[in-house]
Amino acid sequence: MHPTLVAAFWMVGTLSSFALMAVGGRELSAELNTFQILFFRSVVGLVLISALLTRRGWAQVATRRPGMHVLRNVAHYVGQFGWFYGIALLPLAQVFAIEFTIPIWTMILAALFLGERMTAVRVAAVALGIAGTLIILRPGIVPFTLASAAVLMAAFGYAVSYIFTKKLVPTDAPLAILFYMALVQLPLGLVPSLFDWATPSPALWPWLLVVGVTALSAHFCIAKAMSLADAMVVVPIDFLRLPLIALVGFAVYAEPLDPLVFVGAVVMLAGNLINLRAEHRRR
């Protein structure tokens, strides 16, 4: 099977994981602040990863790049904070749509720091991505809120973390990447949580588990996909989760289906489908 196609299958796991994590984050935000959600996510993740490493061997966490793991996870923490903050305040489909600026940032950063070529097709994909973002946000027409800014910040943070992931996967095991993600981000969530602590009720415990598990599965799938294909190819597949989360938001939270959100996403998706087709032909 072609490596790009295998990478696409791994990204299906990513899409499903992020959709479940969004629902879990919305449910947790009823009682917990964003810092606490991120703290408990790291606790659950660290326990699960430690259990896996106990069975498979702790030698997998060996790394020659501890500094890069720290940088990756600081950037990823910024992304997670903005994402969960937006999940609590914005329609789920809007959060996911704004987050679709990730491929724009990733393509630019991949060209600057990974040496990936910025071809004419990829430039077109970036241009269509920007156009789609403007359709969704409608600056000057729709108020630009702090929550919208937080999700845009999250998109940039995720793009930076993807670049570091791409640099780490040749030398570090996927479990090592996940282990350091939980380990580094746990104190980043704990310290600010202590200033406004709220103990989650028993009804939220299943959602804590959902968020913790899907956070791991999403990034495990991303790491596997990026080990098989360029970041410029893998990340755009993430567009496919918009219809899924829009239907979930409509069915579970009675969130309206904004046609312009879908129009903007289709514009961005068109550019990235062109990019995917060109990449497949090149290989």
PDB file of C-alpha atoms in Angstrom:
ATOM      1  CA  MET A   1       0.000   0.000   0.000  1.00  0.00           C
ATOM      2  CA  HIS A   2       1.251   3.498  -0.844  1.00  0.00           C
ATOM      3  CA  PRO A   3       2.736   5.266   2.226  1.00  0.00           C
ATOM      4  CA  THR A   4       0.536   8.331   1.667  1.00  0.00           C
ATOM      5  CA  LEU A   5      -2.577   6.152   1.778  1.00  0.00           C
ATOM      6  CA  VAL A   6      -1.413   4.453   4.980  1.00  0.00           C
ATOM      7  CA  ALA A   7      -0.781   7.881   6.503  1.00  0.00           C
ATOM      8  CA  ALA A   8      -4.325   8.870   5.558  1.00  0.00           C
ATOM      9  CA  PHE A   9      -5.707   5.852   7.442  1.00  0.00           C
ATOM     10  CA  TRP A  10      -3.741   6.875  10.546  1.00  0.00           C
ATOM     11  CA  MET A  11      -5.263  10.354  10.250  1.00  0.00           C
ATOM     12  CA  VAL A  12      -8.747   8.828  10.414  1.00  0.00           C
ATOM     13  CA  GLY A  13      -7.849   7.818  13.963  1.00  0.00           C
ATOM     14  CA  THR A  14      -6.765  11.388  14.610  1.00  0.00           C
ATOM     15  CA  LEU A  15     -10.089  12.805  13.364  1.00  0.00           C
ATOM     16  CA  SER A  16     -12.160  10.490  15.546  1.00  0.00           C
ATOM     17  CA  SER A  17     -10.014  11.199  18.592  1.00  0.00           C
ATOM     18  CA  PHE A  18     -10.262  14.970  18.266  1.00  0.00           C
ATOM     19  CA  ALA A  19     -14.041  14.826  17.821  1.00  0.00           C
ATOM     20  CA  LEU A  20     -14.452  12.828  21.030  1.00  0.00           C
ATOM     21  CA  MET A  21     -12.021  15.100  22.837  1.00  0.00           C
ATOM     22  CA  ALA A  22     -14.066  18.146  21.822  1.00  0.00           C
ATOM     23  CA  VAL A  23     -17.239  16.707  23.322  1.00  0.00           C
ATOM     24  CA  GLY A  24     -15.348  15.739  26.478  1.00  0.00           C
ATOM     25  CA  GLY A  25     -13.854  19.216  26.763  1.00  0.00           C
ATOM     26  CA  ARG A  26     -17.276  20.840  26.416  1.00  0.00           C
ATOM     27  CA  GLU A  27     -18.703  18.627  29.169  1.00  0.00           C
ATOM     28  CA  LEU A  28     -15.763  19.269  31.516  1.00  0.00           C
ATOM     29  CA  SER A  29     -15.936  23.046  31.021  1.00  0.00           C
ATOM     30  CA  ALA A  30     -19.207  23.081  32.961  1.00  0.00           C
ATOM     31  CA  GLU A  31     -17.222  22.635  36.206  1.00  0.00           C
ATOM     32  CA  LEU A  32     -13.517  22.963  35.434  1.00  0.00           C
ATOM     33  CA  ASN A  33     -11.408  25.793  34.043  1.00  0.00           C
ATOM     34  CA  THR A  34      -9.110  25.253  31.084  1.00  0.00           C
ATOM     35  CA  PHE A  35      -5.967  24.803  33.192  1.00  0.00           C
ATOM     36  CA  GLN A  36      -7.622  22.019  35.194  1.00  0.00           C
ATOM     37  CA  ILE A  37      -8.846  20.238  32.081  1.00  0.00           C
ATOM     38  CA  LEU A  38      -5.297  20.226  30.739  1.00  0.00           C
ATOM     39  CA  PHE A  39      -3.904  19.058  34.081  1.00  0.00           C
ATOM     40  CA  PHE A  40      -6.270  16.086  34.374  1.00  0.00           C
ATOM     41  CA  ARG A  41      -5.691  15.257  30.705  1.00  0.00           C
ATOM     42  CA  SER A  42      -1.977  14.980  31.434  1.00  0.00           C
ATOM     43  CA  VAL A  43      -2.553  12.886  34.583  1.00  0.00           C
ATOM     44  CA  VAL A  44      -4.688  10.348  32.730  1.00  0.00           C
ATOM     45  CA  GLY A  45      -2.252  10.319  29.825  1.00  0.00           C
ATOM     46  CA  LEU A  46       0.786   9.791  32.030  1.00  0.00           C
ATOM     47  CA  VAL A  47      -0.856   6.856  33.837  1.00  0.00           C
ATOM     48  CA  LEU A  48      -1.851   5.163  30.576  1.00  0.00           C
ATOM     49  CA  ILE A  49       1.518   5.693  28.906  1.00  0.00           C
ATOM     50  CA  SER A  50       3.368   4.453  31.984  1.00  0.00           C
ATOM     51  CA  ALA A  51       1.263   1.274  31.928  1.00  0.00           C
ATOM     52  CA  LEU A  52       2.123   0.717  28.255  1.00  0.00           C
ATOM     53  CA  LEU A  53       5.817   1.359  28.856  1.00  0.00           C
ATOM     54  CA  THR A  54       5.842  -1.073  31.767  1.00  0.00           C
ATOM     55  CA  ARG A  55       4.738  -3.806  29.368  1.00  0.00           C
ATOM     56  CA  ARG A  56       6.785  -2.758  26.338  1.00  0.00           C
ATOM     57  CA  GLY A  57       9.911  -1.481  28.026  1.00  0.00           C
ATOM     58  CA  TRP A  58      10.951   1.893  29.381  1.00  0.00           C
ATOM     59  CA  ALA A  59      13.918   1.933  27.017  1.00  0.00           C
ATOM     60  CA  GLN A  60      11.559   3.461  24.458  1.00  0.00           C
ATOM     61  CA  VAL A  61      11.590   6.817  26.257  1.00  0.00           C
ATOM     62  CA  ALA A  62      15.321   7.226  25.685  1.00  0.00           C
ATOM     63  CA  THR A  63      15.982  10.423  23.748  1.00  0.00           C
ATOM     64  CA  ARG A  64      18.911  12.535  22.691  1.00  0.00           C
ATOM     65  CA  ARG A  65      16.649  15.544  22.213  1.00  0.00           C
ATOM     66  CA  PRO A  66      15.098  16.450  25.582  1.00  0.00           C
ATOM     67  CA  GLY A  67      15.174  20.144  24.740  1.00  0.00           C
ATOM     68  CA  MET A  68      13.194  19.584  21.571  1.00  0.00           C
ATOM     69  CA  HIS A  69      10.573  17.644  23.532  1.00  0.00           C
ATOM     70  CA  VAL A  70      10.211  20.580  25.931  1.00  0.00           C
ATOM     71  CA  LEU A  71       9.849  23.079  23.086  1.00  0.00           C
ATOM     72  CA  ARG A  72       7.352  20.857  21.290  1.00  0.00           C
ATOM     73  CA  ASN A  73       5.202  20.471  24.367  1.00  0.00           C
ATOM     74  CA  VAL A  74       5.249  24.131  25.359  1.00  0.00           C
ATOM     75  CA  ALA A  75       3.978  24.942  21.856  1.00  0.00           C
ATOM     76  CA  HIS A  76       1.455  22.119  22.072  1.00  0.00           C
ATOM     77  CA  TYR A  77       0.279  23.291  25.497  1.00  0.00           C
ATOM     78  CA  VAL A  78      -0.400  26.745  24.061  1.00  0.00           C
ATOM     79  CA  GLY A  79      -2.396  25.036  21.323  1.00  0.00           C
ATOM     80  CA  GLN A  80      -4.337  22.873  23.776  1.00  0.00           C
ATOM     81  CA  PHE A  81      -5.158  25.821  26.012  1.00  0.00           C
ATOM     82  CA  GLY A  82      -6.538  27.902  23.151  1.00  0.00           C
ATOM     83  CA  TRP A  83      -8.456  24.936  21.781  1.00  0.00           C
ATOM     84  CA  PHE A  84     -10.180  23.966  25.041  1.00  0.00           C
ATOM     85  CA  TYR A  85     -10.872  27.639  25.816  1.00  0.00           C
ATOM     86  CA  GLY A  86     -12.603  27.993  22.456  1.00  0.00           C
ATOM     87  CA  ILE A  87     -14.491  24.701  22.865  1.00  0.00           C
ATOM     88  CA  ALA A  88     -16.150  26.080  26.016  1.00  0.00           C
ATOM     89  CA  LEU A  89     -17.346  29.312  24.358  1.00  0.00           C
ATOM     90  CA  LEU A  90     -17.795  28.791  20.610  1.00  0.00           C
ATOM     91  CA  PRO A  91     -19.865  26.396  18.480  1.00  0.00           C
ATOM     92  CA  LEU A  92     -17.863  23.214  17.942  1.00  0.00           C
ATOM     93  CA  ALA A  93     -17.943  23.562  14.151  1.00  0.00           C
ATOM     94  CA  GLN A  94     -16.573  27.104  14.353  1.00  0.00           C
ATOM     95  CA  VAL A  95     -13.690  25.985  16.566  1.00  0.00           C
ATOM     96  CA  PHE A  96     -12.760  23.222  14.161  1.00  0.00           C
ATOM     97  CA  ALA A  97     -13.129  25.529  11.159  1.00  0.00           C
ATOM     98  CA  ILE A  98     -10.857  28.230  12.612  1.00  0.00           C
ATOM     99  CA  GLU A  99      -8.430  25.496  13.581  1.00  0.00           C
ATOM    100  CA  PHE A 100      -8.149  24.652   9.903  1.00  0.00           C
ATOM    101  CA  THR A 101      -5.567  27.405   9.639  1.00  0.00           C
ATOM    102  CA  ILE A 102      -3.130  24.777  10.958  1.00  0.00           C
ATOM    103  CA  PRO A 103      -2.180  23.600   7.436  1.00  0.00           C
ATOM    104  CA  ILE A 104      -1.407  27.201   6.445  1.00  0.00           C
ATOM    105  CA  TRP A 105       1.011  27.634   9.338  1.00  0.00           C
ATOM    106  CA  THR A 106       2.377  24.113   8.917  1.00  0.00           C
ATOM    107  CA  MET A 107       3.184  24.560   5.235  1.00  0.00           C
ATOM    108  CA  ILE A 108       4.986  27.825   5.912  1.00  0.00           C
ATOM    109  CA  LEU A 109       6.888  26.460   8.915  1.00  0.00           C
ATOM    110  CA  ALA A 110       7.728  23.201   7.105  1.00  0.00           C
ATOM    111  CA  ALA A 111       9.252  25.196   4.247  1.00  0.00           C
ATOM    112  CA  LEU A 112      11.255  27.354   6.662  1.00  0.00           C
ATOM    113  CA  PHE A 113      12.478  24.713   9.129  1.00  0.00           C
ATOM    114  CA  LEU A 114      12.127  21.283   7.498  1.00  0.00           C
ATOM    115  CA  GLY A 115      13.358  22.158   4.049  1.00  0.00           C
ATOM    116  CA  GLU A 116      10.132  20.960   2.411  1.00  0.00           C
ATOM    117  CA  ARG A 117       9.609  22.624  -0.967  1.00  0.00           C
ATOM    118  CA  MET A 118       6.967  25.331  -1.277  1.00  0.00           C
ATOM    119  CA  THR A 119       5.734  24.400  -4.757  1.00  0.00           C
ATOM    120  CA  ALA A 120       3.216  26.376  -6.798  1.00  0.00           C
ATOM    121  CA  VAL A 121       0.510  23.887  -5.803  1.00  0.00           C
ATOM    122  CA  ARG A 122       1.312  24.317  -2.119  1.00  0.00           C
ATOM    123  CA  VAL A 123       1.304  28.108  -2.465  1.00  0.00           C
ATOM    124  CA  ALA A 124      -2.167  27.809  -4.013  1.00  0.00           C
ATOM    125  CA  ALA A 125      -3.289  25.648  -1.074  1.00  0.00           C
ATOM    126  CA  VAL A 126      -2.063  28.324   1.368  1.00  0.00           C
ATOM    127  CA  ALA A 127      -3.872  31.053  -0.592  1.00  0.00           C
ATOM    128  CA  LEU A 128      -7.122  29.093  -0.593  1.00  0.00           C
ATOM    129  CA  GLY A 129      -6.646  28.411   3.116  1.00  0.00           C
ATOM    130  CA  ILE A 130      -6.389  32.122   3.843  1.00  0.00           C
ATOM    131  CA  ALA A 131      -9.458  32.806   1.702  1.00  0.00           C
ATOM    132  CA  GLY A 132     -11.432  30.138   3.533  1.00  0.00           C
ATOM    133  CA  THR A 133     -10.403  31.552   6.901  1.00  0.00           C
ATOM    134  CA  LEU A 134     -11.635  35.019   5.907  1.00  0.00           C
ATOM    135  CA  ILE A 135     -14.974  33.535   4.825  1.00  0.00           C
ATOM    136  CA  ILE A 136     -15.369  31.825   8.195  1.00  0.00           C
ATOM    137  CA  LEU A 137     -14.253  34.732  10.402  1.00  0.00           C
ATOM    138  CA  ARG A 138     -15.734  37.535   8.255  1.00  0.00           C
ATOM    139  CA  PRO A 139     -13.616  40.289   9.819  1.00  0.00           C
ATOM    140  CA  GLY A 140     -15.461  43.593  10.015  1.00  0.00           C
ATOM    141  CA  ILE A 141     -18.826  41.827   9.732  1.00  0.00           C
ATOM    142  CA  VAL A 142     -18.786  39.341  12.590  1.00  0.00           C
ATOM    143  CA  PRO A 143     -17.217  40.462  15.909  1.00  0.00           C
ATOM    144  CA  PHE A 144     -13.783  38.937  16.441  1.00  0.00           C
ATOM    145  CA  THR A 145     -13.936  37.581  19.987  1.00  0.00           C
ATOM    146  CA  LEU A 146     -11.254  36.561  22.464  1.00  0.00           C
ATOM    147  CA  ALA A 147     -12.347  32.952  21.998  1.00  0.00           C
ATOM    148  CA  SER A 148     -11.776  33.209  18.228  1.00  0.00           C
ATOM    149  CA  ALA A 149      -8.324  34.691  18.858  1.00  0.00           C
ATOM    150  CA  ALA A 150      -7.562  31.852  21.277  1.00  0.00           C
ATOM    151  CA  VAL A 151      -8.397  29.231  18.640  1.00  0.00           C
ATOM    152  CA  LEU A 152      -6.210  31.000  16.069  1.00  0.00           C
ATOM    153  CA  MET A 153      -3.421  31.002  18.651  1.00  0.00           C
ATOM    154  CA  ALA A 154      -4.095  27.299  19.171  1.00  0.00           C
ATOM    155  CA  ALA A 155      -3.732  26.646  15.447  1.00  0.00           C
ATOM    156  CA  PHE A 156      -0.305  28.253  15.369  1.00  0.00           C
ATOM    157  CA  GLY A 157       0.766  26.365  18.497  1.00  0.00           C
ATOM    158  CA  TYR A 158      -0.346  23.062  16.954  1.00  0.00           C
ATOM    159  CA  ALA A 159       1.505  23.838  13.727  1.00  0.00           C
ATOM    160  CA  VAL A 160       4.727  24.464  15.661  1.00  0.00           C
ATOM    161  CA  SER A 161       4.247  21.212  17.580  1.00  0.00           C
ATOM    162  CA  TYR A 162       3.676  19.329  14.296  1.00  0.00           C
ATOM    163  CA  ILE A 163       6.987  20.653  12.977  1.00  0.00           C
ATOM    164  CA  PHE A 164       8.794  19.434  16.099  1.00  0.00           C
ATOM    165  CA  THR A 165       6.969  16.102  15.810  1.00  0.00           C
ATOM    166  CA  LYS A 166       8.218  15.709  12.256  1.00  0.00           C
ATOM    167  CA  LYS A 167      11.775  16.368  13.451  1.00  0.00           C
ATOM    168  CA  LEU A 168      11.448  13.892  16.345  1.00  0.00           C
ATOM    169  CA  VAL A 169       9.872  10.877  14.618  1.00  0.00           C
ATOM    170  CA  PRO A 170      13.070   9.738  12.836  1.00  0.00           C
ATOM    171  CA  THR A 171      14.878   9.210  16.158  1.00  0.00           C
ATOM    172  CA  ASP A 172      12.248   8.921  18.919  1.00  0.00           C
ATOM    173  CA  ALA A 173       9.530   6.294  19.328  1.00  0.00           C
ATOM    174  CA  PRO A 174       5.880   7.431  19.224  1.00  0.00           C
ATOM    175  CA  LEU A 175       5.450   6.325  22.851  1.00  0.00           C
ATOM    176  CA  ALA A 176       8.398   8.515  23.832  1.00  0.00           C
ATOM    177  CA  ILE A 177       6.758  11.522  22.174  1.00  0.00           C
ATOM    178  CA  LEU A 178       3.518  10.824  24.036  1.00  0.00           C
ATOM    179  CA  PHE A 179       5.309  10.216  27.353  1.00  0.00           C
ATOM    180  CA  TYR A 180       7.145  13.533  27.265  1.00  0.00           C
ATOM    181  CA  MET A 181       3.970  15.292  26.174  1.00  0.00           C
ATOM    182  CA  ALA A 182       2.189  14.207  29.353  1.00  0.00           C
ATOM    183  CA  LEU A 183       5.248  14.671  31.575  1.00  0.00           C
ATOM    184  CA  VAL A 184       6.099  18.204  30.445  1.00  0.00           C
ATOM    185  CA  GLN A 185       2.522  19.464  30.278  1.00  0.00           C
ATOM    186  CA  LEU A 186       1.421  18.106  33.674  1.00  0.00           C
ATOM    187  CA  PRO A 187       3.127  20.842  35.760  1.00  0.00           C
ATOM    188  CA  LEU A 188       2.135  23.466  33.172  1.00  0.00           C
ATOM    189  CA  GLY A 189      -1.489  22.647  33.961  1.00  0.00           C
ATOM    190  CA  LEU A 190      -1.123  21.983  37.685  1.00  0.00           C
ATOM    191  CA  VAL A 191       0.499  25.226  38.857  1.00  0.00           C
ATOM    192  CA  PRO A 192      -2.131  27.664  37.498  1.00  0.00           C
ATOM    193  CA  SER A 193      -4.937  25.257  38.481  1.00  0.00           C
ATOM    194  CA  LEU A 194      -4.023  25.615  42.162  1.00  0.00           C
ATOM    195  CA  PHE A 195      -5.068  29.268  42.154  1.00  0.00           C
ATOM    196  CA  ASP A 196      -8.692  28.386  41.286  1.00  0.00           C
ATOM    197  CA  TRP A 197      -9.103  24.719  42.151  1.00  0.00           C
ATOM    198  CA  ALA A 198     -12.393  22.858  41.739  1.00  0.00           C
ATOM    199  CA  THR A 199     -12.690  19.132  42.420  1.00  0.00           C
ATOM    200  CA  PRO A 200     -14.554  17.435  39.549  1.00  0.00           C
ATOM    201  CA  SER A 201     -17.796  15.706  40.463  1.00  0.00           C
ATOM    202  CA  PRO A 202     -18.086  11.927  39.919  1.00  0.00           C
ATOM    203  CA  ALA A 203     -20.266  12.566  36.855  1.00  0.00           C
ATOM    204  CA  LEU A 204     -17.262  14.117  35.112  1.00  0.00           C
ATOM    205  CA  TRP A 205     -14.823  11.277  35.751  1.00  0.00           C
ATOM    206  CA  PRO A 206     -15.758   9.348  32.566  1.00  0.00           C
ATOM    207  CA  TRP A 207     -15.200  12.521  30.539  1.00  0.00           C
ATOM    208  CA  LEU A 208     -11.788  12.980  32.159  1.00  0.00           C
ATOM    209  CA  LEU A 209     -10.920   9.495  30.927  1.00  0.00           C
ATOM    210  CA  VAL A 210     -12.262  10.263  27.425  1.00  0.00           C
ATOM    211  CA  VAL A 211     -10.185  13.436  27.142  1.00  0.00           C
ATOM    212  CA  GLY A 212      -7.060  11.711  28.443  1.00  0.00           C
ATOM    213  CA  VAL A 213      -7.353   8.685  26.158  1.00  0.00           C
ATOM    214  CA  THR A 214      -8.227  10.622  23.000  1.00  0.00           C
ATOM    215  CA  ALA A 215      -5.404  13.082  23.590  1.00  0.00           C
ATOM    216  CA  LEU A 216      -2.998  10.133  23.430  1.00  0.00           C
ATOM    217  CA  SER A 217      -4.634   8.341  20.520  1.00  0.00           C
ATOM    218  CA  ALA A 218      -4.808  11.532  18.446  1.00  0.00           C
ATOM    219  CA  HIS A 219      -1.121  12.286  18.806  1.00  0.00           C
ATOM    220  CA  PHE A 220      -0.049   8.671  18.412  1.00  0.00           C
ATOM    221  CA  CYS A 221      -1.883   8.598  15.075  1.00  0.00           C
ATOM    222  CA  ILE A 222      -0.357  11.925  14.019  1.00  0.00           C
ATOM    223  CA  ALA A 223       3.135  10.685  14.849  1.00  0.00           C
ATOM    224  CA  LYS A 224       2.559   7.487  12.831  1.00  0.00           C
ATOM    225  CA  ALA A 225       1.151   9.425   9.879  1.00  0.00           C
ATOM    226  CA  MET A 226       4.031  11.902   9.851  1.00  0.00           C
ATOM    227  CA  SER A 227       6.528   9.066   9.838  1.00  0.00           C
ATOM    228  CA  LEU A 228       5.041   7.995   6.499  1.00  0.00           C
ATOM    229  CA  ALA A 229       4.410  11.280   4.671  1.00  0.00           C
ATOM    230  CA  ASP A 230       5.359  14.957   4.588  1.00  0.00           C
ATOM    231  CA  ALA A 231       3.734  17.283   7.114  1.00  0.00           C
ATOM    232  CA  MET A 232       2.279  19.198   4.163  1.00  0.00           C
ATOM    233  CA  VAL A 233       0.408  16.043   3.139  1.00  0.00           C
ATOM    234  CA  VAL A 234      -0.689  14.702   6.532  1.00  0.00           C
ATOM    235  CA  VAL A 235      -2.101  17.785   8.218  1.00  0.00           C
ATOM    236  CA  PRO A 236      -4.609  18.833   5.501  1.00  0.00           C
ATOM    237  CA  ILE A 237      -6.484  15.545   5.939  1.00  0.00           C
ATOM    238  CA  ASP A 238      -7.662  17.018   9.242  1.00  0.00           C
ATOM    239  CA  PHE A 239     -10.266  19.022   7.274  1.00  0.00           C
ATOM    240  CA  LEU A 240     -12.494  15.970   7.121  1.00  0.00           C
ATOM    241  CA  ARG A 241     -13.497  16.303  10.769  1.00  0.00           C
ATOM    242  CA  LEU A 242     -15.577  19.481  10.226  1.00  0.00           C
ATOM    243  CA  PRO A 243     -18.729  17.737   8.932  1.00  0.00           C
ATOM    244  CA  LEU A 244     -18.472  15.198  11.748  1.00  0.00           C
ATOM    245  CA  ILE A 245     -18.173  17.737  14.553  1.00  0.00           C
ATOM    246  CA  ALA A 246     -20.830  19.996  13.005  1.00  0.00           C
ATOM    247  CA  LEU A 247     -23.328  17.140  13.124  1.00  0.00           C
ATOM    248  CA  VAL A 248     -22.295  16.301  16.691  1.00  0.00           C
ATOM    249  CA  GLY A 249     -22.759  19.943  17.744  1.00  0.00           C
ATOM    250  CA  PHE A 250     -26.152  20.071  16.053  1.00  0.00           C
ATOM    251  CA  ALA A 251     -27.388  16.781  17.507  1.00  0.00           C
ATOM    252  CA  VAL A 252     -25.998  17.082  21.044  1.00  0.00           C
ATOM    253  CA  TYR A 253     -25.902  20.837  21.702  1.00  0.00           C
ATOM    254  CA  ALA A 254     -28.467  22.175  19.184  1.00  0.00           C
ATOM    255  CA  GLU A 255     -25.783  24.357  17.591  1.00  0.00           C
ATOM    256  CA  PRO A 256     -26.873  25.924  14.279  1.00  0.00           C
ATOM    257  CA  LEU A 257     -25.181  24.804  11.076  1.00  0.00           C
ATOM    258  CA  ASP A 258     -23.625  28.017   9.711  1.00  0.00           C
ATOM    259  CA  PRO A 259     -23.452  27.664   5.901  1.00  0.00           C
ATOM    260  CA  LEU A 260     -20.502  30.073   5.604  1.00  0.00           C
ATOM    261  CA  VAL A 261     -18.453  27.922   7.975  1.00  0.00           C
ATOM    262  CA  PHE A 262     -18.863  25.070   5.525  1.00  0.00           C
ATOM    263  CA  VAL A 263     -18.220  27.313   2.500  1.00  0.00           C
ATOM    264  CA  GLY A 264     -14.944  28.480   4.033  1.00  0.00           C
ATOM    265  CA  ALA A 265     -13.952  24.942   4.919  1.00  0.00           C
ATOM    266  CA  VAL A 266     -14.727  23.728   1.383  1.00  0.00           C
ATOM    267  CA  VAL A 267     -12.504  26.477  -0.057  1.00  0.00           C
ATOM    268  CA  MET A 268      -9.650  25.384   2.198  1.00  0.00           C
ATOM    269  CA  LEU A 269     -10.322  21.718   1.488  1.00  0.00           C
ATOM    270  CA  ALA A 270     -10.231  22.320  -2.274  1.00  0.00           C
ATOM    271  CA  GLY A 271      -6.738  23.750  -2.081  1.00  0.00           C
ATOM    272  CA  ASN A 272      -5.506  20.889   0.023  1.00  0.00           C
ATOM    273  CA  LEU A 273      -7.081  18.216  -2.161  1.00  0.00           C
ATOM    274  CA  ILE A 274      -5.178  19.717  -5.086  1.00  0.00           C
ATOM    275  CA  ASN A 275      -2.049  19.520  -2.956  1.00  0.00           C
ATOM    276  CA  LEU A 276      -2.710  15.896  -2.000  1.00  0.00           C
ATOM    277  CA  ARG A 277      -3.260  14.885  -5.619  1.00  0.00           C
ATOM    278  CA  ALA A 278      -0.069  16.604  -6.764  1.00  0.00           C
ATOM    279  CA  GLU A 279       1.904  14.935  -3.951  1.00  0.00           C
ATOM    280  CA  HIS A 280       0.554  11.514  -4.869  1.00  0.00           C
ATOM    281  CA  ARG A 281       1.573  11.987  -8.520  1.00  0.00           C
ATOM    282  CA  ARG A 282       5.038  13.210  -7.537  1.00  0.00           C
ATOM    283  CA  ARG A 283       5.677  10.024  -5.542  1.00  0.00           C
TER     284      ARG A 283
END
